mmCIF file of C-alpha atoms and ligand atoms in Angstrom:
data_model
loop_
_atom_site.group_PDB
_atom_site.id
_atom_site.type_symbol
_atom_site.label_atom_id
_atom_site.label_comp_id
_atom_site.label_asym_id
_atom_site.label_seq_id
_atom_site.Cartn_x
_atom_site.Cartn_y
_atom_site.Cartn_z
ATOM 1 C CA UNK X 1 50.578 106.229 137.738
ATOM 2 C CA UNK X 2 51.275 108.720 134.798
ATOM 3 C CA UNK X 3 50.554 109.213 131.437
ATOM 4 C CA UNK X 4 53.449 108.666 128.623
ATOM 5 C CA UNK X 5 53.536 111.679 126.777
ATOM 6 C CA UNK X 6 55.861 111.627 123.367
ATOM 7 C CA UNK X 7 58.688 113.739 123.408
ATOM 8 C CA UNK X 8 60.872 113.783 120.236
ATOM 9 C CA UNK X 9 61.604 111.254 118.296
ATOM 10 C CA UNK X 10 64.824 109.432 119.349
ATOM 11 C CA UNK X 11 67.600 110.748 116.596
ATOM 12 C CA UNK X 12 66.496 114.052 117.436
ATOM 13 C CA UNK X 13 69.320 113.370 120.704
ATOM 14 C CA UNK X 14 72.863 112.393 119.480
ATOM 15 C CA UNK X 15 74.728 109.671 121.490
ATOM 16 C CA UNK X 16 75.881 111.311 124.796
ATOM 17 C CA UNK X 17 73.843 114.795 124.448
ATOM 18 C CA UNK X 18 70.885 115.607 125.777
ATOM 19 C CA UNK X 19 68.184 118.043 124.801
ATOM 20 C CA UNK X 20 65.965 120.048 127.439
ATOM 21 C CA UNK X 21 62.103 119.987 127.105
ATOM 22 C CA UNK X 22 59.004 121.316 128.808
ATOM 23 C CA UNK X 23 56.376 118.192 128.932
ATOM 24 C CA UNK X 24 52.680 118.817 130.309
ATOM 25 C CA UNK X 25 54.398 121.855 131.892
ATOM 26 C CA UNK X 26 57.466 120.498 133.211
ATOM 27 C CA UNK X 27 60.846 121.134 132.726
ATOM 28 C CA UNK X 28 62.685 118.096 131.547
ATOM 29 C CA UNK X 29 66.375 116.602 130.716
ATOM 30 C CA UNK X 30 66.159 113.552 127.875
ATOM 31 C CA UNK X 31 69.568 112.002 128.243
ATOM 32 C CA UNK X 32 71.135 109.677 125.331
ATOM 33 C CA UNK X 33 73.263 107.751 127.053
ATOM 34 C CA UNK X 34 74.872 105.173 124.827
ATOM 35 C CA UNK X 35 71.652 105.091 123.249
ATOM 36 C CA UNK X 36 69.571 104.606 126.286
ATOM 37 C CA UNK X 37 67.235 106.902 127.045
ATOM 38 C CA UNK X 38 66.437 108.405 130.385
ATOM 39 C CA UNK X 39 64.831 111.930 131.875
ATOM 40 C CA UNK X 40 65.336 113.913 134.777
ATOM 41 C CA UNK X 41 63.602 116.935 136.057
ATOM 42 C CA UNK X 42 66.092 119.978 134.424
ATOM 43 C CA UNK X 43 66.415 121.444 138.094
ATOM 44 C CA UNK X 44 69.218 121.497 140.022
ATOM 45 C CA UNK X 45 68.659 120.419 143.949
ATOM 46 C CA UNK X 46 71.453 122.366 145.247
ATOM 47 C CA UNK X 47 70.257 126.203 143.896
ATOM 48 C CA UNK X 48 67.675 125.543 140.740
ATOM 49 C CA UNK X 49 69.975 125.701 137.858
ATOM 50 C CA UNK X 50 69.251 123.873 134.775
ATOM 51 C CA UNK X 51 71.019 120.744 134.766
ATOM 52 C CA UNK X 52 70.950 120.761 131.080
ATOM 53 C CA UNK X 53 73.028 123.730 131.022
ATOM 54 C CA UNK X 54 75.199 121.107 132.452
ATOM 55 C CA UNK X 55 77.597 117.793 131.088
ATOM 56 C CA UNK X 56 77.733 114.588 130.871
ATOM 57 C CA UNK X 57 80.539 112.582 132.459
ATOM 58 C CA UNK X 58 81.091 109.536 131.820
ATOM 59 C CA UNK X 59 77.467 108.164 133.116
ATOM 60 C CA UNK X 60 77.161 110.985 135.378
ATOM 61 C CA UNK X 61 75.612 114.869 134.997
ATOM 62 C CA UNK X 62 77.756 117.727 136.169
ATOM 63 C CA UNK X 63 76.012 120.354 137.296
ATOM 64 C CA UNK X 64 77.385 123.845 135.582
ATOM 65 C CA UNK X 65 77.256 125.739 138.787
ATOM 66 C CA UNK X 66 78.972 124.384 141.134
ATOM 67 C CA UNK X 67 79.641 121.022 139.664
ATOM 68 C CA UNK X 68 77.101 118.185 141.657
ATOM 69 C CA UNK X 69 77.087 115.185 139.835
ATOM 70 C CA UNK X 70 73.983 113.397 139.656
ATOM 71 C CA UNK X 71 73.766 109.524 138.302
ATOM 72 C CA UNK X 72 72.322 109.953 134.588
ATOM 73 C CA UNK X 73 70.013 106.866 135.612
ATOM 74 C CA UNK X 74 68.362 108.191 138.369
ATOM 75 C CA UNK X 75 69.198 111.459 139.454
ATOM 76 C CA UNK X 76 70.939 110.080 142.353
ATOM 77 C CA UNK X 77 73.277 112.878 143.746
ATOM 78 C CA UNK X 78 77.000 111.725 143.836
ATOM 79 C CA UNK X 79 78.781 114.742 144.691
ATOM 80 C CA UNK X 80 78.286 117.794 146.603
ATOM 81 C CA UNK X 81 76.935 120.821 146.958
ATOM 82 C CA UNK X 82 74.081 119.032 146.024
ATOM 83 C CA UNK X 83 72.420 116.564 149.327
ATOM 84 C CA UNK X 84 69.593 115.131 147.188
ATOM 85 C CA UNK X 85 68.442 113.442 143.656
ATOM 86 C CA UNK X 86 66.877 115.309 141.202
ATOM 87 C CA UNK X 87 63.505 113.295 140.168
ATOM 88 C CA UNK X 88 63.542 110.843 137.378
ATOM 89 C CA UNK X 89 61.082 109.915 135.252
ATOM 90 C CA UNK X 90 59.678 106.744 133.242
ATOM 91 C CA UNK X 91 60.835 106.409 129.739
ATOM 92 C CA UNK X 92 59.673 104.136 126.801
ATOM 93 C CA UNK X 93 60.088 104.306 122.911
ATOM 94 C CA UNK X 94 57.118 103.583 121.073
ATOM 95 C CA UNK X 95 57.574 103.590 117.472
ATOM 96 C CA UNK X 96 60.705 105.830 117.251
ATOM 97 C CA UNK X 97 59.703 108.493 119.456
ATOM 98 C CA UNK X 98 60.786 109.049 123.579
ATOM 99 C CA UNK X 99 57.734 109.025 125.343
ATOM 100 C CA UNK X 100 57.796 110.355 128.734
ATOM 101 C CA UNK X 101 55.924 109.259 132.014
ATOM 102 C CA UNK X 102 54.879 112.392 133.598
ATOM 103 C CA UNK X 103 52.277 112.357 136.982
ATOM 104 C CA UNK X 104 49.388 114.065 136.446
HETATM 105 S S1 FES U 1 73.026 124.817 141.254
HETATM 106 FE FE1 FES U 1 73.775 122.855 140.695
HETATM 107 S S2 FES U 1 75.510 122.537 141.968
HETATM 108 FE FE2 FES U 1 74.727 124.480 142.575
#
């Protein structure tokens, strides 16, 4: 089990963006969607691209590359070129902020 680590506090991510962070050395995603929060690792599976650099569609994250789609949940892979999920990570808000589970 991880530790929670706080992120940003949660209007710091508009409804349907998402912000890229690094948290305890790892580079994250913190997705708003519809005002629930989630996190993904900000790697691409298919060649290492930052998914942030990416978009959300409709509850799914297009990859700018060469367009996987990934479930904003958890980073299941929906489309190719991608063939697998990109981790996803434990989120909780405790007292307005995004706290993050990250393994140690
Ligand atoms: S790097 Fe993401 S689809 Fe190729």
């Amino acid at each position: 089990m991880g530790t929670f680590i706080p992120v940003t506090p949660t209007e710091a991510i508009g409804k349907n963006e998402m912000l890229p962070f690094t948290v305890d050395g790892v580079d994250i995603v913190v997705v708003n969607l519809n005002g629930n929060f989630y996190a993904l690792k900000d790697t691409c599976p298919h060649a290492g691209a930052p998914i942030s650099n990416g978009y959300i569609r409709g509850e799914s994250l297009m990859c700018a590359y060469h367009g996987a789609k990934f479930r904003i949940q958890d980073g299941a892979v929906l489309t190719p070129p991608a063939m697998c999920a990109i981790p996803s990570y434990s989120v909780r808000i405790e007292n307005g902020m995004i706290e993050v589970e990250i393994e140690a």
